[in-house]
Structure formats: C-alpha cells, structure tokens
Coordinates of C-alpha atoms and ligand atoms in Angstrom, one line a residue:
M1 CA -0.1 0.0 0.0
R2 CA 2.8 2.4 -0.4
V3 CA 1.2 4.4 -3.1
L4 CA 0.8 8.0 -3.4
V5 CA -2.4 9.8 -2.0
V6 CA -3.3 10.9 -5.3
T7 CA -3.2 7.2 -6.7
F8 CA -5.6 6.3 -3.6
W9 CA -8.3 8.6 -4.7
L10 CA -8.3 7.1 -8.2
L11 CA -8.6 3.6 -6.7
F12 CA -11.4 5.0 -4.3
T13 CA -13.2 6.5 -7.3
A14 CA -13.0 3.1 -9.2
S15 CA -14.2 1.1 -6.2
N16 CA -17.3 3.5 -5.9
A17 CA -18.3 2.6 -9.5
E18 CA -17.5 -0.9 -8.9
L19 CA -19.9 -1.2 -5.7
G20 CA -22.4 1.3 -6.9
G21 CA -21.6 3.0 -3.6
R22 CA -21.7 6.6 -2.4
D23 CA -18.2 6.9 -1.1
N24 CA -17.6 10.3 -2.8
E25 CA -20.3 11.6 -0.5
I26 CA -18.6 10.2 2.5
Q27 CA -16.7 12.6 5.0
L28 CA -13.9 11.0 6.7
F29 CA -12.2 11.7 10.0
P30 CA -9.4 11.6 10.1
K31 CA -9.4 12.9 6.6
N32 CA -7.7 10.8 3.8
G33 CA -4.1 11.5 3.7
Q34 CA -4.2 13.4 7.2
Q35 CA -0.9 14.1 8.7
N36 CA -0.2 14.6 12.7
V37 CA -3.1 12.4 13.9
N38 CA -3.4 11.5 17.5
P39 CA -2.9 7.7 18.0
D40 CA -6.0 7.6 20.2
T41 CA -8.2 9.0 17.4
H42 CA -11.6 7.3 16.6
L43 CA -12.6 6.9 12.8
V44 CA -15.4 8.8 11.8
L45 CA -17.7 8.1 8.6
T46 CA -20.2 10.8 8.0
F47 CA -22.7 9.5 5.4
P48 CA -25.5 11.3 3.3
S49 CA -28.0 9.7 5.4
P50 CA -27.9 7.5 8.5
P51 CA -26.3 4.1 7.7
T52 CA -27.1 0.6 9.0
I53 CA -24.4 -1.3 10.6
G54 CA -24.1 -5.0 9.1
N55 CA -23.5 -8.3 11.3
N56 CA -20.9 -9.2 8.9
G57 CA -17.6 -8.1 7.4
T58 CA -14.6 -6.4 9.1
I59 CA -12.9 -3.2 9.6
R60 CA -9.2 -3.4 9.2
V61 CA -6.1 -1.2 9.8
Y62 CA -2.8 -1.9 8.5
D63 CA 0.6 -0.3 9.1
T64 CA 1.4 0.9 5.6
S65 CA 5.2 0.4 5.8
N66 CA 4.8 -3.5 6.3
N67 CA 1.1 -4.3 5.5
K68 CA 0.9 -5.6 9.1
L69 CA -2.6 -5.8 10.5
I70 CA -2.6 -3.6 13.4
D71 CA -6.4 -3.9 14.5
M72 CA -9.5 -5.4 13.3
L73 CA -13.2 -5.2 14.2
D74 CA -15.4 -8.3 13.2
L75 CA -18.8 -7.2 13.2
S76 CA -20.2 -10.6 13.0
I77 CA -19.4 -10.6 16.9
P78 CA -22.1 -9.1 19.0
S79 CA -20.9 -6.1 21.1
S80 CA -22.2 -8.0 24.3
P81 CA -24.6 -10.6 25.7
S82 CA -27.1 -7.4 25.7
P83 CA -25.9 -5.1 22.9
Y84 CA -28.9 -2.9 23.8
G85 CA -28.5 -3.3 27.6
N86 CA -31.8 -5.1 27.9
G87 CA -31.2 -8.9 28.1
S88 CA -28.8 -11.5 29.5
T89 CA -26.5 -10.4 32.3
K90 CA -24.0 -13.3 31.8
A91 CA -20.4 -12.3 31.2
N92 CA -16.9 -14.0 30.6
Y93 CA -14.7 -11.0 30.0
S94 CA -11.5 -13.4 29.4
D95 CA -13.3 -15.0 26.3
T96 CA -12.4 -12.5 23.6
T97 CA -14.1 -14.0 20.7
T98 CA -17.8 -14.5 21.6
Y99 CA -18.4 -10.6 22.3
Q100 CA -16.5 -7.4 21.6
T101 CA -14.0 -7.0 24.3
N102 CA -11.7 -3.8 24.7
I103 CA -9.0 -3.2 27.4
I104 CA -10.0 0.1 29.0
G105 CA -7.6 1.8 31.4
G106 CA -6.1 -1.9 32.3
M107 CA -9.6 -3.6 32.5
D108 CA -11.7 -5.8 30.1
F109 CA -15.0 -4.4 28.8
Y110 CA -17.6 -5.2 26.4
F111 CA -17.9 -2.4 24.2
H112 CA -19.6 -1.0 21.0
P113 CA -17.3 -1.1 17.9
I114 CA -19.5 1.4 16.1
I115 CA -21.9 3.9 17.5
V116 CA -24.1 5.7 14.7
R117 CA -25.6 9.2 15.7
D118 CA -27.4 10.6 12.9
N119 CA -25.4 10.3 9.8
A120 CA -22.1 9.7 11.5
A121 CA -20.7 6.4 12.2
T122 CA -17.8 6.4 14.9
V123 CA -15.6 3.5 14.8
Y124 CA -14.0 2.7 17.9
L125 CA -10.7 0.7 17.5
H126 CA -9.5 -1.3 20.4
N127 CA -7.9 1.3 22.8
N128 CA -4.0 1.9 22.5
Q129 CA -3.3 -0.2 19.3
L130 CA -2.3 2.7 17.2
D131 CA 1.3 4.4 17.8
Y132 CA 3.1 7.6 17.1
G133 CA 5.1 8.0 14.0
Q134 CA 3.2 5.7 11.8
T135 CA 1.0 5.6 8.5
Y136 CA -2.2 3.5 8.8
S137 CA -4.7 2.5 6.1
V138 CA -8.1 1.4 6.8
E139 CA -10.3 -1.1 4.9
T140 CA -13.8 -1.8 5.5
D141 CA -15.7 -4.7 3.9
S142 CA -18.8 -3.9 1.8
E143 CA -21.1 -5.6 4.5
V144 CA -20.2 -2.9 7.1
F145 CA -22.2 0.1 6.3
K146 CA -25.4 0.2 4.3
L147 CA -27.2 3.3 3.4
A148 CA -31.0 3.9 3.3
D149 CA -31.0 3.4 -0.5
G150 CA -29.8 -0.1 0.0
S151 CA -26.3 0.9 -1.4
Y152 CA -23.2 -0.4 0.5
S153 CA -20.0 1.6 1.1
T154 CA -16.3 0.6 1.5
T155 CA -13.3 2.6 2.2
N156 CA -10.3 0.6 0.8
S157 CA -8.0 3.7 0.2
W158 CA -8.0 5.5 3.6
T159 CA -4.7 6.5 5.0
F160 CA -3.4 8.8 7.8
S161 CA -0.2 9.4 9.4
T162 CA 0.0 9.7 13.3
K163 CA 2.2 12.5 15.0
S164 CA 5.7 11.7 15.6
Q165 CA 5.4 12.0 19.3
G166 CA 3.2 12.6 22.1
P167 CA 3.2 15.3 24.8
S168 CA 6.4 15.6 26.9
P169 CA 6.2 13.1 29.9
D170 CA 6.4 15.8 32.5
A171 CA 4.1 18.2 30.8
P172 CA 1.8 19.6 33.7
E173 CA -0.9 20.0 31.4
V174 CA -2.5 18.3 28.1
I175 CA -5.5 19.3 26.1
V176 CA -8.0 16.8 24.7
A177 CA -9.9 18.0 21.6
A178 CA -12.4 15.8 19.8
D179 CA -11.6 17.5 16.4
G180 CA -8.0 16.3 16.7
S181 CA -6.4 19.6 17.3
A182 CA -4.8 19.1 20.5
D183 CA -2.9 16.5 22.4
F184 CA -5.2 13.9 22.7
N185 CA -8.7 13.1 20.9
T186 CA -10.2 11.2 23.8
V187 CA -10.4 11.7 27.5
Q188 CA -9.2 8.2 28.1
G189 CA -6.2 8.9 25.7
A190 CA -5.1 11.8 28.1
I191 CA -5.8 9.6 31.2
D192 CA -3.9 6.8 29.9
W193 CA -0.8 9.1 29.3
A194 CA -1.0 10.8 32.8
P195 CA 1.6 9.6 35.1
S196 CA 0.5 7.5 38.0
N197 CA 2.4 9.5 40.9
P198 CA 3.3 12.9 39.4
T199 CA 5.3 15.3 41.6
Q200 CA 3.3 18.0 40.4
R201 CA -0.6 18.3 39.8
I202 CA -1.5 17.0 36.1
T203 CA -4.3 18.9 34.5
I204 CA -6.2 17.5 31.5
L205 CA -8.3 20.3 29.8
V206 CA -11.0 18.8 27.7
K207 CA -12.2 21.1 24.8
D208 CA -16.1 21.5 24.1
G209 CA -17.2 18.7 22.2
N210 CA -19.0 15.4 22.7
Y211 CA -16.8 12.8 23.9
E212 CA -18.8 9.3 23.3
E213 CA -16.3 6.8 25.3
L214 CA -16.3 4.6 28.1
V215 CA -13.9 6.0 30.7
Y216 CA -12.2 4.0 33.2
W217 CA -8.7 4.1 35.3
Q218 CA -7.1 3.1 38.4
Y219 CA -4.4 4.2 40.7
K220 CA -3.8 7.9 39.6
T221 CA -3.0 10.7 41.9
N222 CA -2.8 14.6 41.7
L223 CA -4.8 14.7 38.6
T224 CA -7.4 17.3 37.5
I225 CA -9.8 16.9 34.5
R226 CA -11.4 20.1 33.5
G227 CA -14.0 20.7 30.8
E228 CA -14.0 24.0 28.7
S229 CA -17.5 24.4 29.7
R230 CA -19.8 22.6 31.7
N231 CA -22.8 22.2 29.2
K232 CA -20.8 21.8 26.1
T233 CA -18.1 19.3 27.2
I234 CA -20.0 16.2 27.2
V235 CA -18.5 12.8 28.1
G236 CA -20.8 9.9 28.1
Y237 CA -21.7 6.2 26.9
P238 CA -24.3 3.8 26.5
N239 CA -23.7 1.0 29.3
N240 CA -25.4 -0.6 32.0
S241 CA -25.5 -3.8 34.0
A242 CA -26.9 -5.7 31.0
F243 CA -24.4 -4.4 28.6
N244 CA -21.3 -4.9 30.8
P245 CA -22.8 -7.5 33.4
P246 CA -21.1 -8.0 36.7
N247 CA -18.5 -10.6 37.0
R248 CA -16.6 -12.4 39.9
Q249 CA -13.2 -10.8 38.8
G250 CA -12.8 -7.0 38.6
P251 CA -14.8 -4.1 39.4
S252 CA -18.4 -3.1 38.5
R253 CA -18.0 -2.3 34.6
R254 CA -21.5 -0.6 34.2
P255 CA -20.8 3.1 34.7
A256 CA -20.0 5.4 31.8
F257 CA -17.3 7.0 33.6
S258 CA -15.4 5.3 36.7
F259 CA -12.2 5.1 38.4
H260 CA -10.7 3.3 41.4
G261 CA -7.8 3.4 43.8
V262 CA -7.2 7.2 43.2
S263 CA -6.0 10.0 45.5
D264 CA -6.3 13.7 45.0
V265 CA -8.4 13.8 41.9
Q266 CA -10.5 16.8 41.0
L267 CA -13.4 16.7 38.2
S268 CA -14.5 20.3 37.1
N269 CA -16.7 21.9 34.7
F270 CA -18.1 19.2 32.4
T271 CA -21.1 16.8 31.9
I272 CA -21.0 13.1 32.3
N273 CA -24.0 11.2 30.9
N274 CA -25.0 7.4 30.7
Y275 CA -27.2 7.1 27.8
Y276 CA -28.5 3.7 28.8
R277 CA -31.0 3.1 31.6
G278 CA -31.2 0.5 34.2
Q279 CA -28.3 0.0 36.5
A280 CA -26.3 2.7 34.9
E281 CA -24.2 4.9 36.7
A282 CA -22.9 8.1 35.0
L283 CA -20.1 8.1 37.7
L284 CA -18.6 5.7 40.0
I285 CA -15.8 7.1 42.4
E286 CA -13.6 5.0 44.6
G287 CA -10.9 7.1 45.8
V288 CA -9.7 9.3 48.6
R289 CA -9.7 13.1 48.5
V290 CA -11.8 13.2 45.3
I291 CA -13.5 16.6 44.2
V292 CA -16.4 16.8 42.0
D293 CA -17.0 20.8 41.2
H294 CA -19.2 22.5 38.8
M295 CA -20.3 19.1 37.3
T296 CA -23.6 17.7 35.6
L297 CA -23.9 14.0 36.1
N298 CA -26.8 12.2 34.2
G299 CA -27.4 8.6 34.8
S300 CA -30.0 6.0 35.7
G301 CA -30.3 3.4 38.6
D302 CA -27.2 4.1 41.2
A303 CA -26.3 7.3 38.9
F304 CA -23.8 8.1 41.0
T305 CA -21.9 5.5 43.1
T306 CA -19.5 6.5 45.9
Y307 CA -16.6 5.0 47.9
G308 CA -14.0 6.8 49.7
T309 CA -13.9 10.5 50.5
I310 CA -15.5 12.8 48.2
Y311 CA -16.6 16.6 48.2
V312 CA -19.1 17.5 45.6
A313 CA -19.7 21.2 45.2
D314 CA -21.8 23.4 42.8
S315 CA -22.8 20.2 40.9
K316 CA -26.2 18.8 39.7
L317 CA -27.0 14.9 39.6
T318 CA -30.0 13.3 37.6
G319 CA -31.1 9.8 38.0
D320 CA -33.7 7.4 38.8
G321 CA -34.0 5.0 41.8
D322 CA -31.2 5.0 44.2
T323 CA -29.8 7.8 42.2
I324 CA -26.9 7.9 44.8
L325 CA -25.6 4.6 46.0
G326 CA -23.5 5.9 48.7
Y327 CA -20.7 3.9 50.4
G328 CA -18.5 6.9 50.7
S329 CA -17.9 9.9 53.1
V330 CA -19.5 12.3 50.8
Y331 CA -20.1 16.1 51.6
W332 CA -22.5 18.0 49.2
L333 CA -22.6 21.7 49.0
H334 CA -24.6 24.1 46.9
S335 CA -25.5 20.8 44.9
E336 CA -28.6 19.5 43.4
V337 CA -29.9 16.0 43.0
V338 CA -33.0 15.1 40.9
S339 CA -34.3 11.8 41.2
T340 CA -37.2 10.9 38.6
A341 CA -38.3 7.9 40.2
G342 CA -37.9 5.9 43.5
A343 CA -35.7 6.8 46.4
V344 CA -33.2 9.5 46.0
S345 CA -30.4 7.2 47.7
W346 CA -29.5 3.9 49.3
T347 CA -27.1 5.0 51.9
R348 CA -24.4 2.4 52.8
T349 CA -22.1 4.2 55.1
V350 CA -20.4 1.9 57.8
Q351 CA -19.5 2.5 61.4
G352 CA -16.6 5.1 62.0
I353 CA -17.4 7.2 58.9
H354 CA -19.7 10.1 58.1
G355 CA -21.3 10.7 54.8
N356 CA -24.1 11.7 52.5
V357 CA -24.2 15.0 54.3
F358 CA -25.8 17.8 52.2
V359 CA -25.5 21.4 53.0
N360 CA -27.4 24.2 51.6
S361 CA -28.4 21.9 48.5
T362 CA -31.6 20.8 46.9
I363 CA -33.1 17.5 46.5
I364 CA -36.2 17.0 44.1
G365 CA -38.0 13.6 43.9
D366 CA -40.5 12.1 41.5
Q367 CA -44.1 13.2 41.8
G368 CA -44.4 13.6 45.5
N369 CA -43.5 10.0 46.2
S370 CA -39.6 9.9 46.6
T371 CA -37.7 9.4 49.9
F372 CA -34.2 10.7 50.6
A373 CA -33.0 7.2 51.6
R374 CA -34.0 3.7 52.0
L375 CA -32.5 0.8 53.8
P376 CA -34.7 -2.4 52.9
D377 CA -33.6 -5.9 53.6
N378 CA -31.8 -6.7 50.5
S379 CA -31.1 -10.4 50.8
G380 CA -34.0 -12.1 53.0
G381 CA -32.2 -11.6 56.0
V382 CA -29.0 -13.4 54.8
M383 CA -26.7 -10.3 54.5
P384 CA -26.3 -7.7 57.1
N385 CA -28.1 -4.3 56.6
W386 CA -26.3 -1.1 57.2
P387 CA -26.9 -0.3 60.8
Y388 CA -24.7 2.8 60.7
A389 CA -25.9 4.3 57.6
E390 CA -26.0 8.0 57.7
M391 CA -27.6 10.9 55.6
V392 CA -27.8 14.2 57.1
L393 CA -29.6 17.1 55.5
I394 CA -28.9 20.7 56.6
N395 CA -30.8 23.5 55.1
T396 CA -31.9 21.4 52.2
K397 CA -34.5 22.7 49.7
T398 CA -37.0 19.9 48.7
A399 CA -39.8 18.9 46.3
G400 CA -41.5 15.8 45.3
I401 CA -40.6 14.0 48.6
A402 CA -43.0 12.2 50.2
P403 CA -44.4 13.3 53.7
V404 CA -42.8 10.2 55.1
G405 CA -39.4 11.6 54.1
W406 CA -37.3 8.4 54.7
G407 CA -37.6 4.8 53.9
P408 CA -38.6 1.7 53.6
V409 CA -36.3 0.9 56.3
Q410 CA -36.0 -2.8 57.5
G411 CA -38.0 -3.4 60.4
P412 CA -37.2 -5.6 63.8
P413 CA -35.0 -7.3 64.3
F414 CA -32.9 -5.0 62.3
D415 CA -31.3 -2.5 65.0
T416 CA -32.2 1.1 63.7
S417 CA -30.9 2.8 66.8
H418 CA -27.4 3.8 65.2
L419 CA -29.1 5.1 62.0
H420 CA -28.5 8.9 61.2
L421 CA -31.4 9.9 59.2
W422 CA -31.2 13.4 60.3
E423 CA -32.5 16.6 58.9
Y424 CA -32.2 20.1 60.0
N425 CA -34.4 23.0 58.6
T426 CA -35.7 21.2 55.4
M427 CA -37.5 23.7 53.0
D428 CA -39.5 23.8 50.1
L429 CA -38.0 25.2 47.0
E430 CA -39.2 28.7 48.1
G431 CA -37.5 28.6 51.4
N432 CA -40.6 27.8 53.4
I433 CA -40.2 24.9 56.4
V434 CA -41.7 21.8 55.3
D435 CA -44.3 19.8 57.5
V436 CA -42.2 17.0 58.8
S437 CA -44.9 15.7 61.2
E438 CA -45.4 12.4 59.2
R439 CA -41.7 11.4 59.0
L440 CA -40.4 8.0 59.4
N441 CA -40.2 7.0 63.0
V442 CA -36.3 6.1 62.7
S443 CA -35.5 9.6 61.4
K444 CA -34.8 12.6 63.3
Q445 CA -35.1 16.1 63.1
L446 CA -32.2 18.3 64.6
R447 CA -33.2 21.5 66.2
L448 CA -31.6 24.5 67.8
P449 CA -30.5 25.1 70.5
E450 CA -30.1 21.7 71.6
D451 CA -28.5 20.2 68.5
S452 CA -26.3 23.3 67.7
V453 CA -23.1 21.0 68.2
T454 CA -24.4 18.3 65.8
I455 CA -25.3 20.9 63.3
A456 CA -22.1 22.6 63.4
E457 CA -20.3 19.2 63.3
Y458 CA -22.0 18.1 60.1
S459 CA -21.5 21.6 58.6
D460 CA -17.8 21.1 58.9
L461 CA -15.8 19.6 55.9
A462 CA -13.1 17.9 57.9
Y463 CA -15.7 16.4 60.4
V464 CA -17.5 14.6 57.5
L465 CA -14.6 13.9 55.5
G466 CA -12.3 12.1 57.9
G467 CA -10.2 15.1 58.7
W468 CA -9.7 16.3 55.0
T469 CA -10.5 19.8 54.1
P470 CA -10.9 19.9 50.4
V471 CA -9.5 23.0 48.3
V472 CA -11.1 23.1 44.9
V473 CA -8.2 23.8 42.4
S474 CA -9.6 26.8 40.2
S475 CA -7.5 26.7 37.1
Ligands
NAG1 C1 -20.2 -12.6 5.6 O1 -19.1 -12.3 4.6 C2 -18.2 -13.3 4.2 C3 -17.0 -12.6 3.6 O2 -17.5 -11.3 3.0 C4 -19.1 -14.0 3.1 O3 -18.3 -15.2 2.5 C5 -20.1 -14.7 3.8 O4 -21.3 -15.4 3.0 C6 -21.0 -13.6 4.6 N1 -22.1 -14.2 5.4 C7 -23.2 -13.8 5.7 C8 -24.0 -14.8 6.6 O5 -23.7 -13.0 5.2
NAG2 C1 -33.8 -5.4 23.2 O1 -33.7 -4.3 22.4 C2 -33.5 -4.7 21.0 C3 -33.5 -3.4 20.1 O2 -34.6 -2.4 20.7 C4 -34.9 -5.6 20.8 O3 -34.7 -5.9 19.4 C5 -34.8 -6.8 21.5 O4 -36.1 -7.6 21.2 C6 -34.7 -6.5 23.0 N1 -34.6 -7.7 23.7 C7 -35.2 -8.1 24.9 C8 -34.8 -9.4 25.6 O5 -36.1 -7.4 25.5
NAG3 C1 -14.3 -17.8 30.1 O1 -13.6 -17.9 28.7 C2 -12.3 -18.4 28.9 C3 -11.4 -18.1 27.6 O2 -12.4 -18.7 26.3 C4 -12.4 -20.0 29.1 O3 -11.1 -20.3 29.1 C5 -13.1 -20.1 30.4 O4 -13.2 -21.3 30.6 C6 -14.6 -19.4 30.5 N1 -15.0 -19.4 31.7 C7 -16.3 -19.7 32.1 C8 -16.7 -19.5 33.5 O5 -17.1 -20.1 31.1
NAG4 C1 0.3 17.4 43.8 O1 0.9 18.4 43.2 C2 1.2 19.7 44.1 C3 1.3 20.9 43.3 O2 1.7 20.6 42.1 C4 2.2 19.3 45.0 O3 2.5 20.3 45.9 C5 1.8 18.0 45.8 O4 2.8 17.7 46.5 C6 1.5 16.9 45.0 N1 0.9 15.9 45.8 C7 1.2 14.6 45.7 C8 0.4 13.7 46.6 O5 2.0 14.1 44.9
NAG5 C1 -16.4 26.6 33.3 O1 -17.6 26.6 32.4 C2 -18.1 27.9 32.3 C3 -19.2 27.7 31.3 O2 -20.1 26.8 31.8 C4 -17.0 28.7 31.7 O3 -17.4 30.0 31.5 C5 -15.8 28.9 32.8 O4 -14.7 29.6 32.0 C6 -15.4 27.3 32.9 N1 -14.5 27.8 34.2 C7 -13.1 27.1 34.1 C8 -12.5 27.4 35.3 O5 -12.8 26.5 33.3
NAG6 C1 -26.7 24.6 31.2 O1 -27.7 23.7 31.0 C2 -28.6 24.2 32.0 C3 -29.9 23.3 32.0 O2 -29.6 22.0 31.1 C4 -29.2 25.7 31.9 O3 -30.2 25.7 33.0 C5 -28.0 26.4 32.1 O4 -28.3 27.8 31.8 C6 -26.9 26.1 31.0 N1 -25.8 27.0 31.4 C7 -25.2 27.5 30.5 C8 -24.0 28.4 30.8 O5 -25.4 27.6 29.3
NAG7 C1 -30.6 12.0 30.8 O1 -30.1 11.3 29.9 C2 -31.4 10.4 29.6 C3 -30.9 9.3 28.6 O2 -29.9 9.7 27.6 C4 -32.1 11.4 28.9 O3 -33.4 10.8 28.3 C5 -32.6 12.7 29.7 O4 -33.2 13.6 29.1 C6 -31.2 13.4 30.3 N1 -31.6 14.1 31.4 C7 -31.1 15.3 31.7 C8 -31.5 16.2 32.7 O5 -30.4 15.7 30.9
NAG8 C1 -25.2 27.5 54.5 O1 -26.2 28.8 54.5 C2 -26.4 29.2 55.3 C3 -27.5 30.2 55.5 O2 -27.3 31.2 54.1 C4 -25.2 30.3 55.9 O3 -25.4 30.6 57.0 C5 -23.8 29.0 55.8 O4 -22.8 29.7 56.2 C6 -23.9 28.1 54.7 N1 -23.1 26.8 55.0 C7 -22.0 26.6 54.2 C8 -21.2 25.5 54.5 O5 -21.9 27.3 53.1
NAG9 C1 -45.5 5.6 46.2 O1 -45.1 4.5 45.5 C2 -45.3 3.5 46.0 C3 -44.4 2.2 45.4 O2 -44.5 2.5 44.1 C4 -46.8 3.0 45.9 O3 -47.0 1.6 46.5 C5 -47.5 4.3 46.7 O4 -49.0 4.1 46.4 C6 -47.1 5.6 46.2 N1 -47.7 6.7 47.0 C7 -48.1 7.7 46.4 C8 -48.8 8.8 47.3 O5 -48.3 8.0 45.2
NAG10 C1 -40.9 2.3 63.9 O1 -42.2 1.8 63.5 C2 -42.3 0.5 63.1 C3 -43.6 -0.1 62.4 O2 -44.1 1.1 61.8 C4 -41.9 -0.5 64.2 O3 -41.9 -1.8 63.9 C5 -40.6 -0.2 64.7 O4 -40.1 -0.6 65.8 C6 -40.4 1.3 65.0 N1 -39.2 1.8 65.4 C7 -38.9 2.7 66.2 C8 -37.5 3.0 66.5 O5 -39.8 3.2 67.0
NAG11 C1 -31.8 -3.3 31.7 C2 -32.3 -1.9 31.0 O1 -32.8 -1.0 31.7 N1 -32.1 -1.9 29.9 C3 -32.4 -0.5 29.1 C4 -31.0 -0.2 28.8 O2 -31.0 0.8 28.0 C5 -31.9 0.8 26.6 C6 -31.6 1.9 25.9 O3 -31.8 3.2 26.5 C7 -33.3 0.5 27.0 O4 -34.0 0.2 26.0 C8 -33.3 -0.8 28.2 O5 -34.6 -1.0 28.5

C-alpha cells in the first residue's frame, strides 16, 4: 500500500463505480491523507443519510510500512450478551471471541465497535493499538455500512499518519479536543498518558465537544480533569449492568465513567452522561480526596456510586431509583440531586465514617413520592443491613418528597438505633419550612439550640470527610 495519496483517490473512485456505492459523499475523519493524527483517534464516517451497521464483515487497520494488520473489528461478533442493554447478564470477559472486548484503563470491558448518531458512524478501534510516527490504512468490507437506499460503502483507500511523538512525559497540562486539534482526541487517551505518581498536579483540559467513550482508570493521583465549559464538554457512553454485566473478577463495569484506587483527583466543569437506563451509573468513584466541582451528572439507577472521601460542590446529579448509591464519606455543598423515580439514595455508610451529608443543597424527587434514603432488607435476612447508615440534610430545599421522608427501612430485628437519618431546617423550593410531622419514626429532626453542636459538626468539611478539608483547584 505504498502508493501516493493521489493514486488512492483514483482507486477510491474506481471502487465506487464497482460497488455502486456513495463513497464520494462520505466525509472521513481523520481525512484521507491526514498528517499529525493523534493515535487515540476514533474513525468517523459521515454519510449522506444514517447508515445501518451490518452483522458481517470487518474493519481492518494496517501499518502501511509493512502491511501488518494492526487492529480489526469483526462485525459478526455481537458487542455484548445484551447489545442494547436489555437482556442476558452473563459475562466472561476473558473470552475475547464471543463478544467484543476492549481493554480500557487496564480492565476488560464489552464495548460498541461502532456507534451511529444521525449520519455519523464512529468506529472505535481497540484502545492503544495505534502508535506515534506511523502511517495507517483503513479497509472496511462492503457488508459493514449500508445506506438507506440499499447501497453499500467501502473505504479501501483511506490512510492517515500519526504525530511523530506525544506530549512530553513531564508536561503539567495536556489538552483533549475531539476534532484532533490538540494533544489527544479522547479523554481516555489523556488519562492513559497521565503518570500515576506525578510530583506536580497534572491537568487534563477537555475542549468543548462530545466525547462518546467509556472512561475507566485506576491508581492515579494528583490529577484534574477540567472541561472547557460545563454544558458543552460532554463525556458519556451507553452502558449498564446488562451491557457490561457483573463478574466475579474486577470492578463494576456498568458506569459510563469510573475510577478506582485514586487520590487527590478533581473533576471540574463538564457533563457526564450514561445513555442507557437500568443500573447505569454516570459516575462511580472509589478514591480518597476526590473533588466533583461544577459538574453535571446524568445516569439511571445508582447514577452516582461513591466509595472513599468525596466533596461535591456546585454540581447537579440526575438519575432514577437510588440515584446515589452511597458507600462513601461524601459532603455535598450547593448541589442539586434530581431523582425522577424511586428513592434518592441507598445510603450504605459503615460505622466510624460520616457521609451523605448535604449542606445548602437541593433534593428533588418524583411526583411527591420519593424518599431521601431507603434501607430495605436486600437479601431475605441473609446479609447484614447497614445499621450505621448516615444521611444528614442541613438547610436542604426539597420538592417531590413524600411526607414520610425516609424509607422503607428494614423493621425489627434490624437495629435502627445507630442510623443517622437526620434533617435540619428542610425547606420547600421557596424556602418555607416543610411539614415533617409524618416523617419515618427512625429518622430525626435536628433542632436549635439543643442540636447546635451536631449541626455545626455536620456542616464542617473535615468532620464529615475524615479530617480532610478540600480545596478546589480553580485553574
Ligand atoms: C459474511 O461475509 C463473508 C465474506 O465477505 C461471506 O463469505 C459470507 O457469505 C457472509 N455471511 C453472511 C451470513 O452474510
Ligand atoms: C432488546 O432491544 C432490542 C432493540 O430494541 C430488541 O430488538 C430486543 O428484542 C430486545 N430484547 C429483549 C430481551 O427485550
Ligand atoms: C471464559 O472464557 C475463557 C476463554 O475462552 C475460558 O477459558 C473459560 O473457561 C471461560 N470461563 C467460564 C466460566 O466459562
Ligand atoms: C500534587 O501537586 C502539588 C502541586 O503541583 C504538589 O504540591 C503536591 O505535593 C502533589 N501531591 C502529591 C500527593 O504528589
Ligand atoms: C467553566 O465553564 C463555564 C461555562 O459553563 C466557563 O464560562 C468557565 O470559564 C469554565 N471555568 C473554568 C475554570 O474552566
Ligand atoms: C446549562 O444547562 C442548564 C440546563 O440544562 C441551563 O439551566 C443552564 O443555563 C446552562 N448553562 C449555560 C452556561 O449555558
Ligand atoms: C438524562 O439522560 C437520558 C438518557 O440519555 C435522557 O433521556 C434525559 O433527558 C437526560 N436528562 C437530563 C436532565 O439531561
Ligand atoms: C449555608 O447557608 C447558610 C444560610 O445562608 C449560611 O449561614 C451557611 O454559612 C452556609 N453553609 C455553608 C457551609 O456554606
Ligand atoms: C408511592 O409509590 C409506592 C411504590 O410504587 C406506591 O405503593 C404508593 O402508593 C405511592 N404513593 C403515592 C402517594 O403515590
Ligand atoms: C418504627 O415503626 C415500625 C412500624 O411502623 C416499628 O416496627 C418499629 O419498631 C418502630 N421503630 C422505632 C425505633 O420506633
Ligand atoms: C435493563 C435496562 O434497563 N435496559 C435498558 C438499557 O437501555 C436501553 C436503551 O436506553 C433500554 O431500551 C433498556 O430498557
């Protein structure tokens, strides 16, 4: 394939005629012959009409210097046991031939090899297969993309070359831009680059754009991921517990965006979406000293799952049914949670830690029938419940919450005496005190002056967060 670009175009046109295809109307990203491409690029084909993806044929990427096959996507393999996230929940991630698997941040996931949105088909090569300083050619079989008029399309003459090298390993800041104009095209590409133990804080600045990708990483510290603007920097993925089912080995794979074993991480000023419903976190955090600042999170069941110590400021979370699955010590300030169905949280803090504390925040439930937290028996009495579960609301504005406020909470013999389902000064959205006369008997209203110490403690970041006073890094 060592032919000049001009010749490729001739071949390209010839293949159109041969196949009766519409290739000349297809926009390619990266462009044919493009130089200085980042190796984490996706391949985007924009057609004159929405394409249908075949269940046969392959997409192949070759190194043009030796015609070596670098990556292949075989469309005869279904993406997952439940490609639409609505069926079987059996997984075997070490079997790489029955479903589409991809290693993301060191973990094996099922993934969508192609996602079609409107007229654009984004092809997701397996992560980290392309390298710097190479020229690649892309070939697609005619079964892969079919257009509305029944025509097929191939690209047998598409080449591009990657940058000679990536950012310096000690760069304090790198930039992600979906259009390929910066250091990385994908958020995951920049995270993979980020050193695990930098001596200074690393900032990943993500330009406005739509980043449809599954993001996962482990064991990084001192890292900020900052969007250019909160509503227009959008990272998301269609994922849930059917698409990426639970597995005996490894972590929960169902979130759109998740990380484990981290410390001193800050997420600022962007949106994270999970486009599937069901058990489908937008965000799962397992780490210490994690800041979520000016973020918008939109998921479904367990839309935000927390472990560790987390400060959530000036952010908004939308979900349905246990919108928060709360194992962590989390302090929410000036933030809003909207739960469009079911309980706002399943609070699972253990003895010795605090958490799920809301200060000057807003909680909105569905149609008058939501509760702040529930603690039902989850296992027919087999597994212990969470007798030290804590959710404390201070100056919370509310709407759509049932008069009972809390529950259901498991009854006797479950010992509810250590629960902290506490409220102080709960208001409606206009700031009027709400009627709490029908609140669940195991919950409690904090009052002044007798509870002033408790109210002050739970307003204190360090008290809630195990001694940590978070400082939001502002640039
Ligand atoms: C799949 O594609 C191969 C090669 O292009 C072809 O031989 C085969 O008949 C196709 N199978 C189906 C079921 O379309
Ligand atoms: C899942 O959704 C797909 C696409 O909408 C549909 O064809 C399929 O029948 C559904 N499967 C189940 C088990 O509901
Ligand atoms: C999972 O797949 C691997 C590789 O194909 C296989 O060796 C293993 O037996 C499978 N495990 C189960 C539980 O089916
Ligand atoms: C993180 O970076 C800051 C400033 O760049 C530095 O002072 C601090 O020591 C680093 N923290 C860790 C845990 O490496
Ligand atoms: C955050 O996003 C807003 C727009 O939503 C933008 O005006 C602002 O500059 C961003 N802030 C930072 C610190 O990046
Ligand atoms: C961001 O979107 C929300 C609602 O989706 C809207 O209320 C807000 O004004 C938007 N912010 C900006 C800076 O456009
Ligand atoms: C959240 O995501 C779902 C699914 O993509 C969408 O239907 C819904 O409108 C989104 N909600 C908000 C508040 O953005
Ligand atoms: C919460 O709001 C109250 C009333 O406006 C204010 O006195 C208090 O300082 C605020 N708390 C925090 C932690 O910002
Ligand atoms: C609230 O939801 C529960 C469970 O779906 C239902 O049993 C109950 O009747 C509902 N209550 C109101 C007031 O709508
Ligand atoms: C709360 O009420 C339930 C029945 O509604 C009862 O079983 C339980 O013992 C009560 N708990 C407390 C602490 O009063
Ligand atoms: C189990 C489940 O809720 N599956 C949903 C996954 O997401 C798809 C697409 O949004 C829905 O159709 C399924 O019902």
